[in-house]
PDB file of C-alpha atoms in Angstrom:
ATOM      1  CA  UNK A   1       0.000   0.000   0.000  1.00  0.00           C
ATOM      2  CA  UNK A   2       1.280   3.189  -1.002  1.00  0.00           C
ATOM      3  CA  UNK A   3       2.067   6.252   1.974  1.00  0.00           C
ATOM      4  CA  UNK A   4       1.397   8.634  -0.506  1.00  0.00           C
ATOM      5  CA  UNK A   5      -1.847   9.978  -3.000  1.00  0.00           C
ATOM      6  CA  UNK A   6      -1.545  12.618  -6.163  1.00  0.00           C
ATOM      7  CA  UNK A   7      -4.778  14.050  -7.403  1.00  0.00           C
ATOM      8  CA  UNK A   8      -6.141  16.549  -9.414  1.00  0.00           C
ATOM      9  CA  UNK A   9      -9.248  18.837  -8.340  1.00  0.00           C
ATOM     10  CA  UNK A  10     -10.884  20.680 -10.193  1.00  0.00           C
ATOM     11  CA  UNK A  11      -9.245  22.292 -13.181  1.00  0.00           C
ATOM     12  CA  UNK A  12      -6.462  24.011 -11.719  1.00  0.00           C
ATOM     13  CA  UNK A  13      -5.493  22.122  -8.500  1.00  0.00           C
ATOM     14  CA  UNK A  14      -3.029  19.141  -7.537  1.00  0.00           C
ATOM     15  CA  UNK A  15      -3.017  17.442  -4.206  1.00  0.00           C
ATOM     16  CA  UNK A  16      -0.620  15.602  -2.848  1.00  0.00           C
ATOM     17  CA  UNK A  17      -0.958  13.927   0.471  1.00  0.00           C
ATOM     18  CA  UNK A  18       1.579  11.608   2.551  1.00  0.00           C
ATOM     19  CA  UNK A  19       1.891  10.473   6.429  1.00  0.00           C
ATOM     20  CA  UNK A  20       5.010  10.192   8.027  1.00  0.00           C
ATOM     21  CA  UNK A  21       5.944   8.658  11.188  1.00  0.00           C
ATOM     22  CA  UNK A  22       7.607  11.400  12.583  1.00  0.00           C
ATOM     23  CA  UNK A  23       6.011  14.439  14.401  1.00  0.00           C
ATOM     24  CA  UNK A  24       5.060  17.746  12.231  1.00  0.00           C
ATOM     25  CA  UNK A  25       7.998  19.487  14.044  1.00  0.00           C
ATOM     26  CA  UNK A  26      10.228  17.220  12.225  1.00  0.00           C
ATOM     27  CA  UNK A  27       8.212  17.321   9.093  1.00  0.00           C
ATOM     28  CA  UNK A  28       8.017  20.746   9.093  1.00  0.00           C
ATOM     29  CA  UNK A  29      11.231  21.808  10.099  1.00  0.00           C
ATOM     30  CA  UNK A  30      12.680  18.733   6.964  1.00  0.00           C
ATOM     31  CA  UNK A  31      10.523  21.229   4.971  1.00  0.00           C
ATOM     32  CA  UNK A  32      12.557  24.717   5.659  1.00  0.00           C
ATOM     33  CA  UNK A  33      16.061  24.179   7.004  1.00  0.00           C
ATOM     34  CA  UNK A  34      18.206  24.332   3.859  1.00  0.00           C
ATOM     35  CA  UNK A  35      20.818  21.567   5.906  1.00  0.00           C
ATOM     36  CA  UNK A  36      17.571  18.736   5.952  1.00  0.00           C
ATOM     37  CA  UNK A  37      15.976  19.947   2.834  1.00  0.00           C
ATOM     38  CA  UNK A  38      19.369  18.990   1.003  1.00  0.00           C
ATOM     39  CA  UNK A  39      19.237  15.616   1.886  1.00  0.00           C
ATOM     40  CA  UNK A  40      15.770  14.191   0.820  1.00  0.00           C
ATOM     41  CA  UNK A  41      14.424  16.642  -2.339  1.00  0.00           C
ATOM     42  CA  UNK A  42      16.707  15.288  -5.015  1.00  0.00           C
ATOM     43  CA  UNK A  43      14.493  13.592  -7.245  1.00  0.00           C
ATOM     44  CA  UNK A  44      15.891  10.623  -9.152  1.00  0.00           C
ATOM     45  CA  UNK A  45      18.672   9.056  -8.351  1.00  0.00           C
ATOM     46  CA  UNK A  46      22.889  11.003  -9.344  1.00  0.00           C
ATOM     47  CA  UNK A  47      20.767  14.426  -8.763  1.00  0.00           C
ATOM     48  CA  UNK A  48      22.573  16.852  -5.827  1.00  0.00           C
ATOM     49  CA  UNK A  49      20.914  19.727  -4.601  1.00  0.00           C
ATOM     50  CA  UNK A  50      24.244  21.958  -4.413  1.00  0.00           C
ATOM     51  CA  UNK A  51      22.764  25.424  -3.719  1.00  0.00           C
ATOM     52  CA  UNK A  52      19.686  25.379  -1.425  1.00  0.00           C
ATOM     53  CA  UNK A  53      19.078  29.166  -0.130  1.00  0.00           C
ATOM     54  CA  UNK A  54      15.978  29.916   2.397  1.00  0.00           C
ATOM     55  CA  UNK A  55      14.582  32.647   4.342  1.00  0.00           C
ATOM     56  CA  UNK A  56      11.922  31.090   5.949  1.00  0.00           C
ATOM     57  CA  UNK A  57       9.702  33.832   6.883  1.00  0.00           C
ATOM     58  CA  UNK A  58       6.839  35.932   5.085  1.00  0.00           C
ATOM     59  CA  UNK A  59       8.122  37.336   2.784  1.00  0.00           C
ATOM     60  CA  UNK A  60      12.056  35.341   2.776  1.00  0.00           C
ATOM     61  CA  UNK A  61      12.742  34.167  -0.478  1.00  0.00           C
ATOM     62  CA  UNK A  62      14.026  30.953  -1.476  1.00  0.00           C
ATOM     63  CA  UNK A  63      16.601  29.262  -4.327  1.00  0.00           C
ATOM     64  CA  UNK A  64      17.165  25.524  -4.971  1.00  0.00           C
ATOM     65  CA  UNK A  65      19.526  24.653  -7.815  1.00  0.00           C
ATOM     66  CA  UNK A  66      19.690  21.011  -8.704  1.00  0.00           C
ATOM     67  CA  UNK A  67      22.281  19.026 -10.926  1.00  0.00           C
ATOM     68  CA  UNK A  68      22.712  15.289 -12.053  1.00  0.00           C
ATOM     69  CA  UNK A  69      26.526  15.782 -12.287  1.00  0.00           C
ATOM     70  CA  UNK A  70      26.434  15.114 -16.190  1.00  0.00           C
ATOM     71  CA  UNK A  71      25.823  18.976 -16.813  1.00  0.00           C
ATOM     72  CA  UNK A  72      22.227  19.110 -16.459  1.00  0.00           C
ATOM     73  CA  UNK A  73      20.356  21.095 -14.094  1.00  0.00           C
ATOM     74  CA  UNK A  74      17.677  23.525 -13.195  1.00  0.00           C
ATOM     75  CA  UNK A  75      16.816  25.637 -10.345  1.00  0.00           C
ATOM     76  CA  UNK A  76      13.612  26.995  -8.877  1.00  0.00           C
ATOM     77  CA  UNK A  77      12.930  30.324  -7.253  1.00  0.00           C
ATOM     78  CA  UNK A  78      10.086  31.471  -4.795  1.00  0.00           C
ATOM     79  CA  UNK A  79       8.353  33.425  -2.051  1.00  0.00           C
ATOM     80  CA  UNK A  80       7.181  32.645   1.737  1.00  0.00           C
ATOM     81  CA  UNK A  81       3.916  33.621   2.048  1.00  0.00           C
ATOM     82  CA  UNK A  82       3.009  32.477   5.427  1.00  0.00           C
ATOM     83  CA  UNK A  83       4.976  30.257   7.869  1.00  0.00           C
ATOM     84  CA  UNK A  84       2.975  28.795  10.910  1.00  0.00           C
ATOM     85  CA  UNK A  85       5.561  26.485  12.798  1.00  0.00           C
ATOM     86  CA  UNK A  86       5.269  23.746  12.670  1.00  0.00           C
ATOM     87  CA  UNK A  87       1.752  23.373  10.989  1.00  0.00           C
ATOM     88  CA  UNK A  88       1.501  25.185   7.881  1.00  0.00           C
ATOM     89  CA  UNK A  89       4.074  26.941   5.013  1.00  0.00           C
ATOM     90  CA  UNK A  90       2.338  28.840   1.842  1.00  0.00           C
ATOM     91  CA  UNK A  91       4.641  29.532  -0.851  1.00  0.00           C
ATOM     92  CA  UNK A  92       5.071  30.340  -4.324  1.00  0.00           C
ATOM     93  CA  UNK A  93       7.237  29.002  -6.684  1.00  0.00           C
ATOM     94  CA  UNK A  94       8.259  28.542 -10.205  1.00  0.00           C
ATOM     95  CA  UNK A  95      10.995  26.472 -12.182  1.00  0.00           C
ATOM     96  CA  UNK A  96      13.509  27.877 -14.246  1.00  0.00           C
ATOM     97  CA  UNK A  97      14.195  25.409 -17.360  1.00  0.00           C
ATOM     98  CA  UNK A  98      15.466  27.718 -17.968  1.00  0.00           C
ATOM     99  CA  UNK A  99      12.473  30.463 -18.494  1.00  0.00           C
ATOM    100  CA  UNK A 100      10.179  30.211 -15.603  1.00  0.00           C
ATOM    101  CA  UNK A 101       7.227  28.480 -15.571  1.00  0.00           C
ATOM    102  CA  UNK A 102       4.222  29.888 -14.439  1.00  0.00           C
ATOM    103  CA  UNK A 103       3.553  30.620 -10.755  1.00  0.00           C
ATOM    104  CA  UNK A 104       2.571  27.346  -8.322  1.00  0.00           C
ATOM    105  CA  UNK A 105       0.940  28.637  -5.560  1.00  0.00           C
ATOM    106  CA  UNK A 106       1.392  25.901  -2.665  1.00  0.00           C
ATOM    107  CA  UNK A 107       0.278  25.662   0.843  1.00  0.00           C
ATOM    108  CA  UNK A 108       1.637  22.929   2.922  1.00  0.00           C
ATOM    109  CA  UNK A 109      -0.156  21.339   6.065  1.00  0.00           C
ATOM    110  CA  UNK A 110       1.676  19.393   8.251  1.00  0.00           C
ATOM    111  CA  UNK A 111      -1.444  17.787  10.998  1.00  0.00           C
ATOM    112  CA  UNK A 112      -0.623  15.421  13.953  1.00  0.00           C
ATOM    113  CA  UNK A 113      -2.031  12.023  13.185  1.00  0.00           C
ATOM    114  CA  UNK A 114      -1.392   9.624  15.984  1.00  0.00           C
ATOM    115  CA  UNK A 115       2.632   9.664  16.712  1.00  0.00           C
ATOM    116  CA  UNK A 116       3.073  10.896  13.429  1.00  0.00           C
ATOM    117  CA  UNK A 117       1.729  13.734  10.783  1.00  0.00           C
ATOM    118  CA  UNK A 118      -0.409  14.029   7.579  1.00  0.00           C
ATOM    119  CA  UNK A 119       1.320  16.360   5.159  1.00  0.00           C
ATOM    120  CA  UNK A 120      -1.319  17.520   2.845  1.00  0.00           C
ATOM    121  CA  UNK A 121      -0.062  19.912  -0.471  1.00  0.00           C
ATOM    122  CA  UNK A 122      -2.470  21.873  -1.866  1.00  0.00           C
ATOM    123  CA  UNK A 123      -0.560  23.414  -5.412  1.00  0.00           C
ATOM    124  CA  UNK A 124      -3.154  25.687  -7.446  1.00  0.00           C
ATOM    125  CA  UNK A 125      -2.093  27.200 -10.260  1.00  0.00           C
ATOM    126  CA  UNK A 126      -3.109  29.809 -12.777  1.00  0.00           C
ATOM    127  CA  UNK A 127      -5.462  27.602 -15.338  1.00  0.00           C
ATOM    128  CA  UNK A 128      -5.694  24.389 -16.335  1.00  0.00           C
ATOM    129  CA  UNK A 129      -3.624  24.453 -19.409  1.00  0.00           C
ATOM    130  CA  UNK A 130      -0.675  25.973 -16.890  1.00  0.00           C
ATOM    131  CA  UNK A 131      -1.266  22.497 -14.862  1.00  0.00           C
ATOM    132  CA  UNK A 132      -1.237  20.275 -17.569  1.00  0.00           C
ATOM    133  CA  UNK A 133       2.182  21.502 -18.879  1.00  0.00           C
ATOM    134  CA  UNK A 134       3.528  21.099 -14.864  1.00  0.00           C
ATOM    135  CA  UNK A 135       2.641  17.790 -14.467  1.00  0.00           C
ATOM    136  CA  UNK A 136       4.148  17.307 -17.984  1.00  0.00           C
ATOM    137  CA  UNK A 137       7.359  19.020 -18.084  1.00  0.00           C
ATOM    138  CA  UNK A 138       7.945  20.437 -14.756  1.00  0.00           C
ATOM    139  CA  UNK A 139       7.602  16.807 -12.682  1.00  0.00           C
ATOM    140  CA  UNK A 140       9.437  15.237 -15.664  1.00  0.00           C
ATOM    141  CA  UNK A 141      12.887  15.271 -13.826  1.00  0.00           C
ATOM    142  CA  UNK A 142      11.458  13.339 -10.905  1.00  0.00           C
ATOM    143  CA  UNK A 143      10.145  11.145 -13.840  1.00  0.00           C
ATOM    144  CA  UNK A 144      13.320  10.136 -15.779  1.00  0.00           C
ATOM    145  CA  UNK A 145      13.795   6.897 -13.299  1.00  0.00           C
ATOM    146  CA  UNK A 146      10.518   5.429 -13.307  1.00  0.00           C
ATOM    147  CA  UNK A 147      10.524   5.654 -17.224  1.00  0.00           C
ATOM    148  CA  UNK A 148      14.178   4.129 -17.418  1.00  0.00           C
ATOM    149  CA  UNK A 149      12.698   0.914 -15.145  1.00  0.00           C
ATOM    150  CA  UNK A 150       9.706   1.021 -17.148  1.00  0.00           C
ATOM    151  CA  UNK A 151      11.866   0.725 -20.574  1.00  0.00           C
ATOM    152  CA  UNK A 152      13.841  -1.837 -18.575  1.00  0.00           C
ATOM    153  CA  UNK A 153      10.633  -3.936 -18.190  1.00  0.00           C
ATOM    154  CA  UNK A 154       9.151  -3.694 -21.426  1.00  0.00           C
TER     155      UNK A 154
ATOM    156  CA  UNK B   1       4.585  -5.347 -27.318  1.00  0.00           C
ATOM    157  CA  UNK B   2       3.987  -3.788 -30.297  1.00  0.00           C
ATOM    158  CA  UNK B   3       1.375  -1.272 -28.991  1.00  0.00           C
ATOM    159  CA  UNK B   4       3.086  -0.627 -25.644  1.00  0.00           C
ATOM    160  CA  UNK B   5       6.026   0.256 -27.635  1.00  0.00           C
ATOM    161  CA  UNK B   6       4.599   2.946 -29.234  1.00  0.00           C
ATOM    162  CA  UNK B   7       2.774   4.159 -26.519  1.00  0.00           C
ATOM    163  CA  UNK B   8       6.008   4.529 -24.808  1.00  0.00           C
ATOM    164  CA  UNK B   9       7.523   6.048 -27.291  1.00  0.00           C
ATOM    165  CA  UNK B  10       4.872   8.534 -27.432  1.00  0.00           C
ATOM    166  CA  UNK B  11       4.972   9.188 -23.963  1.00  0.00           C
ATOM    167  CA  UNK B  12       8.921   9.558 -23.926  1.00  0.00           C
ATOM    168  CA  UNK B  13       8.473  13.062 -25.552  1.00  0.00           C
ATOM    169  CA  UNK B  14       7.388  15.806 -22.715  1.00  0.00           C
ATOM    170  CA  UNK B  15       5.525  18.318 -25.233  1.00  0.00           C
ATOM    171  CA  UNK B  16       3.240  15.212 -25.875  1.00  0.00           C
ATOM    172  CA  UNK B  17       2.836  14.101 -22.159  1.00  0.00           C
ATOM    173  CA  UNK B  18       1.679  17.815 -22.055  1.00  0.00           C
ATOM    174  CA  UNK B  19      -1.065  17.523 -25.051  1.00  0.00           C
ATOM    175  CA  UNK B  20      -2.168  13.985 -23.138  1.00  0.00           C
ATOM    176  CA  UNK B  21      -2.654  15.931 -19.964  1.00  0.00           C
ATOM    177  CA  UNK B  22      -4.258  18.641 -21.607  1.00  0.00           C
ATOM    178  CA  UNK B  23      -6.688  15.993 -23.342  1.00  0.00           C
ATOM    179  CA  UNK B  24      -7.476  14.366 -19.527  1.00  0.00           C
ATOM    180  CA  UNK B  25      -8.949  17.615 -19.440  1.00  0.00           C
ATOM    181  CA  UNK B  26     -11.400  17.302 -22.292  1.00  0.00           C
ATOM    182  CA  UNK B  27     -11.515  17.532 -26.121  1.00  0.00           C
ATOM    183  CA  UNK B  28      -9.264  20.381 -27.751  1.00  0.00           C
ATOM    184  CA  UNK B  29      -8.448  21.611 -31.152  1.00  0.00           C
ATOM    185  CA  UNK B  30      -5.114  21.175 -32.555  1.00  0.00           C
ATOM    186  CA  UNK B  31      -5.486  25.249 -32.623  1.00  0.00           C
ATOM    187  CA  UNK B  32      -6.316  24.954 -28.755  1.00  0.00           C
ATOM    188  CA  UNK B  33      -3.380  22.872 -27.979  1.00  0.00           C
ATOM    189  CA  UNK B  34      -0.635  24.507 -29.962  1.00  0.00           C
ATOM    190  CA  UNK B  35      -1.125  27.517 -27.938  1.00  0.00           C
ATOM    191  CA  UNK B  36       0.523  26.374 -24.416  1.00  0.00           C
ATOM    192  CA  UNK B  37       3.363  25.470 -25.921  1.00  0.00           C
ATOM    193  CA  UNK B  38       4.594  28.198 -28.464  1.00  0.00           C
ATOM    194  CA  UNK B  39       5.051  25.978 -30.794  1.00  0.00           C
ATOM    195  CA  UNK B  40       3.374  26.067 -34.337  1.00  0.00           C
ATOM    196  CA  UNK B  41       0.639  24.071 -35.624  1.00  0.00           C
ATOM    197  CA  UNK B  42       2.663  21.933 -38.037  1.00  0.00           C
ATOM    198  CA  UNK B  43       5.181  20.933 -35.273  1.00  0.00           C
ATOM    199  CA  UNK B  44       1.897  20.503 -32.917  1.00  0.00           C
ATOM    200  CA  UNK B  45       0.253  18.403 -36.099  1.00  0.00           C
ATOM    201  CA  UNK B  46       3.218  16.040 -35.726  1.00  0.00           C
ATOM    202  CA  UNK B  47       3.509  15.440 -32.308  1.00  0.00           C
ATOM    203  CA  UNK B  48      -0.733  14.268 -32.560  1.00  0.00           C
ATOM    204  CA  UNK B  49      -0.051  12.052 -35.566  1.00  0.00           C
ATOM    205  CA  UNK B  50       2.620  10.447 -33.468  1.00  0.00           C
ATOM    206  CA  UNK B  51       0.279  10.267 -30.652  1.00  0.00           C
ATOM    207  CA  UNK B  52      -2.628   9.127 -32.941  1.00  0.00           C
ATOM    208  CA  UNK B  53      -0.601   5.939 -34.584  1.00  0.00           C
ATOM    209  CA  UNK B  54       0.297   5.115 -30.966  1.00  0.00           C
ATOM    210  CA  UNK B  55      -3.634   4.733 -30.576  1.00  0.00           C
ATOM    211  CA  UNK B  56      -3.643   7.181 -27.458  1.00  0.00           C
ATOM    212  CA  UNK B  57      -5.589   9.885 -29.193  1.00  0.00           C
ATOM    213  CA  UNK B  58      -8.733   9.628 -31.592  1.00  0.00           C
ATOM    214  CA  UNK B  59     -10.275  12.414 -33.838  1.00  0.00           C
ATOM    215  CA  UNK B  60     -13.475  13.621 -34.493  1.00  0.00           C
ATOM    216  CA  UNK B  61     -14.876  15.737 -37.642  1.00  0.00           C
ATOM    217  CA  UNK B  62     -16.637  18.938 -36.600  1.00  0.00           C
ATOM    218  CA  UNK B  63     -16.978  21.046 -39.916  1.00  0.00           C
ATOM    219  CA  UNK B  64     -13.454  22.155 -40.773  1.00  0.00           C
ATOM    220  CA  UNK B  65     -12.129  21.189 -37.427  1.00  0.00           C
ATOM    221  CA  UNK B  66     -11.052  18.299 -35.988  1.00  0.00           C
ATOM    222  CA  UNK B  67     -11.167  17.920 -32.241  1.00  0.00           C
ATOM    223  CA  UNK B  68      -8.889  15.557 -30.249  1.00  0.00           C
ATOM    224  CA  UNK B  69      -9.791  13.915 -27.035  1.00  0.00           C
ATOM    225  CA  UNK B  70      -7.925  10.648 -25.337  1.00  0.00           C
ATOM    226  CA  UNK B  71      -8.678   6.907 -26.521  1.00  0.00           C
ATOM    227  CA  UNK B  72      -9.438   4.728 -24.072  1.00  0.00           C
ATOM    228  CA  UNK B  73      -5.503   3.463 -24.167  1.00  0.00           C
ATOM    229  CA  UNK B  74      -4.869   7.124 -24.045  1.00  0.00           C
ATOM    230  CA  UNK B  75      -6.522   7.493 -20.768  1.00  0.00           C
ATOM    231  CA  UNK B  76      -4.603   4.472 -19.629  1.00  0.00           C
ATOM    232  CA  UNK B  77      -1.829   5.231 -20.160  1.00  0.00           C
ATOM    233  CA  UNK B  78      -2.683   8.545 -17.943  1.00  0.00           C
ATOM    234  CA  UNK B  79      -3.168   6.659 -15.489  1.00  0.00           C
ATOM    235  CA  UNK B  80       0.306   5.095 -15.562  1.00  0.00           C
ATOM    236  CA  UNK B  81       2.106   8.484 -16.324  1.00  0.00           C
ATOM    237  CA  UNK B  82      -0.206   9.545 -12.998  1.00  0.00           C
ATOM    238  CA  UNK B  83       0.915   6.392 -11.342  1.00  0.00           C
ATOM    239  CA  UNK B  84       4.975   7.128 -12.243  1.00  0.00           C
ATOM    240  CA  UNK B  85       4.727  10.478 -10.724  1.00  0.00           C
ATOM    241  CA  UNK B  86       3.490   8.987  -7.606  1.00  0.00           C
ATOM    242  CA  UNK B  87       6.339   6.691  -7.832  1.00  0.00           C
ATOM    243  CA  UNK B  88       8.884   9.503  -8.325  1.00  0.00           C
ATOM    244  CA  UNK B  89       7.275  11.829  -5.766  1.00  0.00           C
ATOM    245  CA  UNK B  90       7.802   8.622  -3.245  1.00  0.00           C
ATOM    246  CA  UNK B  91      11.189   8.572  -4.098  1.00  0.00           C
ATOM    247  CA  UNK B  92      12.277  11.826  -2.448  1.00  0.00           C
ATOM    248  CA  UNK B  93       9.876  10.766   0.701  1.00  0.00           C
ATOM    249  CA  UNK B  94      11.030   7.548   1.552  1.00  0.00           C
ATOM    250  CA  UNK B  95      14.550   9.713   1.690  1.00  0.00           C
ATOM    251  CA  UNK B  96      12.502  11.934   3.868  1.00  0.00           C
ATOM    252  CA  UNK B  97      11.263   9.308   6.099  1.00  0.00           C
ATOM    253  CA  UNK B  98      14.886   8.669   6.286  1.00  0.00           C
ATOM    254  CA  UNK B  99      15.899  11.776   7.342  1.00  0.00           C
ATOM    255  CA  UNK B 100      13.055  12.004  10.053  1.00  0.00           C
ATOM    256  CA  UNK B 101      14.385   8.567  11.332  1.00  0.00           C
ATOM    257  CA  UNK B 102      17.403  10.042  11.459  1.00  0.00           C
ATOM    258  CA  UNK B 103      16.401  13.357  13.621  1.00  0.00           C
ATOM    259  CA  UNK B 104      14.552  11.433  15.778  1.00  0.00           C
ATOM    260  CA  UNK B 105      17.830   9.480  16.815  1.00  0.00           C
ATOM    261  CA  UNK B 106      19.740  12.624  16.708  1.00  0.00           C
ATOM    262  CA  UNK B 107      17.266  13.791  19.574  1.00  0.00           C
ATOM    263  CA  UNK B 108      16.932  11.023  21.588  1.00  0.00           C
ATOM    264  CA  UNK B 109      20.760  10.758  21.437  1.00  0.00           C
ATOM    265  CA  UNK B 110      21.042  14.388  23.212  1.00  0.00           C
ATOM    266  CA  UNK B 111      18.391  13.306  26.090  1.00  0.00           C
ATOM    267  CA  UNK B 112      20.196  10.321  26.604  1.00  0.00           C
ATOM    268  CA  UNK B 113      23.420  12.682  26.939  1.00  0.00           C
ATOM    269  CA  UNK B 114      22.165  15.084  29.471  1.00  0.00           C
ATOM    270  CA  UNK B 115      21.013  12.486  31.680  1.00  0.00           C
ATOM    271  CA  UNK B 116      24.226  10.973  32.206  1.00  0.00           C
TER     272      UNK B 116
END
């Protein structure tokens, strides 16, 4: 059984929810200090996260650059909107690949559940043509593995 | 095989992913879906033809136009590109769940340490 669930809603909305067994103190502070951050939200497998900048209050803006040590890369850049330690973050961000996408407006709720926490992500963003082409071409990096084990399979 | 190969072939190509998802959200023209993308219609013609001999798209005559919407295999195979993503997304938190094993020990470490 899978931890986590990705769904659309309505035309412009994707939500992502996942539980983890750890408290939303932990969850939420993995989410904004650049030190924790750096070691989980690399995507597939040879990706780094060299440069991971955060100022996590309203307002603080944010850089992550990623690279797969063969050249490639990409960074995103965003905005704090509101920080509620440890229970909520709303943010906006947008990739650079390297002209920036649209902006994905995100709000992030980390909820006790038991001894652990719900993390539920609620992107939204500008229409649904916008979230089409990010679930396309702006998750495709996190992709790239899953398709190379797919190949593998076929 | 055949068909599976062609699908995934057809799905290897992001602009075309993009037109797929675009189709989960209902029939477009090829007019409609060239305009996300900056791309013109003849390069946007191609990448449906591809997608059409795959069988993941079928057309439909409407006068002069000719709207696209997702064959059944079409909206299978959205389900697998939804069901990758999942997989992908999973990848970074399993390495989280890692991480918050790892704080966890971290803390329990420093407790122990002030006791003694």
């Amino acid at each position: 059984m899978s931890k986590l669930t990705l769904k659309t809603e309505g035309d412009t909305h994707v939500i992502v929810t996942r539980r983890f067994a750890a408290p939303p103190e932990a969850v939420y502070r993995a989410h904004t200090e650049p030190k924790l951050i750096q070691k989980w939200l690399l995507g597939p497998e040879g990706w780094t996260m060299p440069v991971c900048i955060n100022d996590a209050k309203a307002g603080g803006k944010f850089r992550y650059e990623w690279k797969n040590g063969k050249g490639a890369g990409f960074h995103i850049t965003g905005e704090f909107l509101e920080l509620e330690p440890y229970n909520r973050i709303v943010h906006v961000e947008r990739m650079h690949l390297p002209d920036p996408t649209p902006d994905n407006h995100i709000e992030t709720l980390f909820e006790a559940d038991g001894a652990g926490t719900l993390m539920t992500m609620r992107m939204t963003l500008p229409d649904g043509k916008t979230r089409a082409a990010m679930l396309a071409t702006g998750m495709e990096r996190g992709m790239e593995a899953s398709y190379v084990r797919l190949e593998g399979m076929l | 095989m055949d068909d599976l190969d062609a699908a995934f072939s057809a799905l290897a190509d992001p602009t075309r992913r993009a037109i797929l998802a675009r189709l989960a959200n209902g029939e477009a023209t090829v007019n409609e879906l060239a305009e996300p993308f900056e791309m013109t219609q003849p390069a946007i013609s191609q990448h449906l033809k591809v997608l059409e001999d795959a069988g993941l798209i079928v057309r439909r005559v409407e006068g002069t136009k000719r709207p696209r919407r997702l064959a059944k295999a079409g909206i299978e195979a959205m389900d697998q590109w939804l069901a990758m993503l999942r997989k992908a997304l999973e990848t970074n938190y399993d390495r989280l769940d890692e991480v918050l094993a790892g704080m966890e020990k971290n803390k329990e470490g420093k407790k122990k340490g002030k006791k003694r």
